[in-house]
Structures are given as C-alpha cells and as structure tokens.
XYZ file of C-alpha atoms in Angstrom:
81
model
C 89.882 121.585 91.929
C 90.411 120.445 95.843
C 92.320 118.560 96.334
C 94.710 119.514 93.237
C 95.884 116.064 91.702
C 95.128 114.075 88.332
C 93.824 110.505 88.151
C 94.830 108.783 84.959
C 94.062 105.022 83.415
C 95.248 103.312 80.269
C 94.228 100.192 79.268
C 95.421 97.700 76.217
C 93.987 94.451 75.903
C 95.140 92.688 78.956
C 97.350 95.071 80.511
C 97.193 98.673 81.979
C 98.940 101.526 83.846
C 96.787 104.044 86.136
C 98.024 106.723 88.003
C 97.583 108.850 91.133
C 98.984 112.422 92.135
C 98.605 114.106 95.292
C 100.900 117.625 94.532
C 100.465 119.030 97.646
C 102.111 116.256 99.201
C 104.804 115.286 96.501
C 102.955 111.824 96.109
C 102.279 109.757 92.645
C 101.044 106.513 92.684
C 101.311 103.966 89.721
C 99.923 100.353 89.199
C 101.421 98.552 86.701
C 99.764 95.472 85.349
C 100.957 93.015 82.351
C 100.025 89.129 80.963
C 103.127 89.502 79.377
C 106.109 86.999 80.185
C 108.554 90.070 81.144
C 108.897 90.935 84.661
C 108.282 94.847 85.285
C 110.295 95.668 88.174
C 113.777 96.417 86.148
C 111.437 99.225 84.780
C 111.362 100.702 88.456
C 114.482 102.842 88.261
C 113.258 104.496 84.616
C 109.866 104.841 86.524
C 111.527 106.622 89.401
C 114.114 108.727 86.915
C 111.321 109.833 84.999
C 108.178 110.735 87.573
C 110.069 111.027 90.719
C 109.986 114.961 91.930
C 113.034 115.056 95.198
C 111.749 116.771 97.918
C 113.741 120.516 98.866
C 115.187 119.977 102.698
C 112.710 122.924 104.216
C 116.095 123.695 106.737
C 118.911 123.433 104.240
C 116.882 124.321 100.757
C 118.963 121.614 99.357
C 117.548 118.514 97.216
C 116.468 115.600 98.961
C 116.929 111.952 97.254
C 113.935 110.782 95.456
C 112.317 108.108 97.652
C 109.989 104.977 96.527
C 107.981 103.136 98.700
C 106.238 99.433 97.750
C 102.550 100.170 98.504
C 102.114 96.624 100.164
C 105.033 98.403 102.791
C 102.559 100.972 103.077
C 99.805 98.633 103.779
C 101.554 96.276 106.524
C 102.087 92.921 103.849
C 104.816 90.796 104.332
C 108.181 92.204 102.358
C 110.390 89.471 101.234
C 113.824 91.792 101.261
C-alpha cells in the first residue's frame, strides 16, 4: 500500500469516531463526534496516553514528548486559549 496508513470509521446511532494514520510521518488523526450531554475533551489526555507514539530526537536518540495539535490550529481558526 502507498502511502502506508489505515483509515477507520465507527458509527452508533448519532455519534461516531473515524480515524486517520499517516506512519511515515508519526501522524493520527481522530474526529470525535457525540449528541450526548457529556463534553469529550477530558477524554483528550486518555486519547493522547493511549494513541500517541513520541517521536525519537534523530540527534540525541532520546524520546521526544508526545505532542497534540487542535486541527482548527492547523487550519488557521480562531483558538480561544
């Protein structure tokens, strides 16, 4: 396959999770989507625990921090931090 990756979608009833990954370049992407009343961002840090891969420092060969980035940052939107 070229370019490696998987492409992934779930759905139930009103909700669903789809994913992206890009291996080559140490990239996943997730959308998240819920009707439900509960807010998903506290789920972020389980979502970056579980699926984020740190990057090895090519100088030092040491473990770099896992690093998250809101796609709307990626696509020039307004951030409200």
């Amino acid at each position: 396959l070229q370019p490696a990756g998987v492409s992934c979608v779930g759905v139930l009833l009103e909700s669903h999770i789809s994913f992206h990954t890009w291996p080559d370049e140490g990239v996943i992407t997730l959308d998240l989507f819920t009707c439900g009343s509960n807010p998903l961002v506290p789920v972020v840090p389980v979502i970056e625990k579980l699926f984020g891969v740190p990057r090895i420092n090519p100088e030092t060969g040491l473990k770099q921090e896992t690093r998250s980035v809101w796609s709307h940052e990626l696509r020039g939107f307004r951030s409200f931090d």
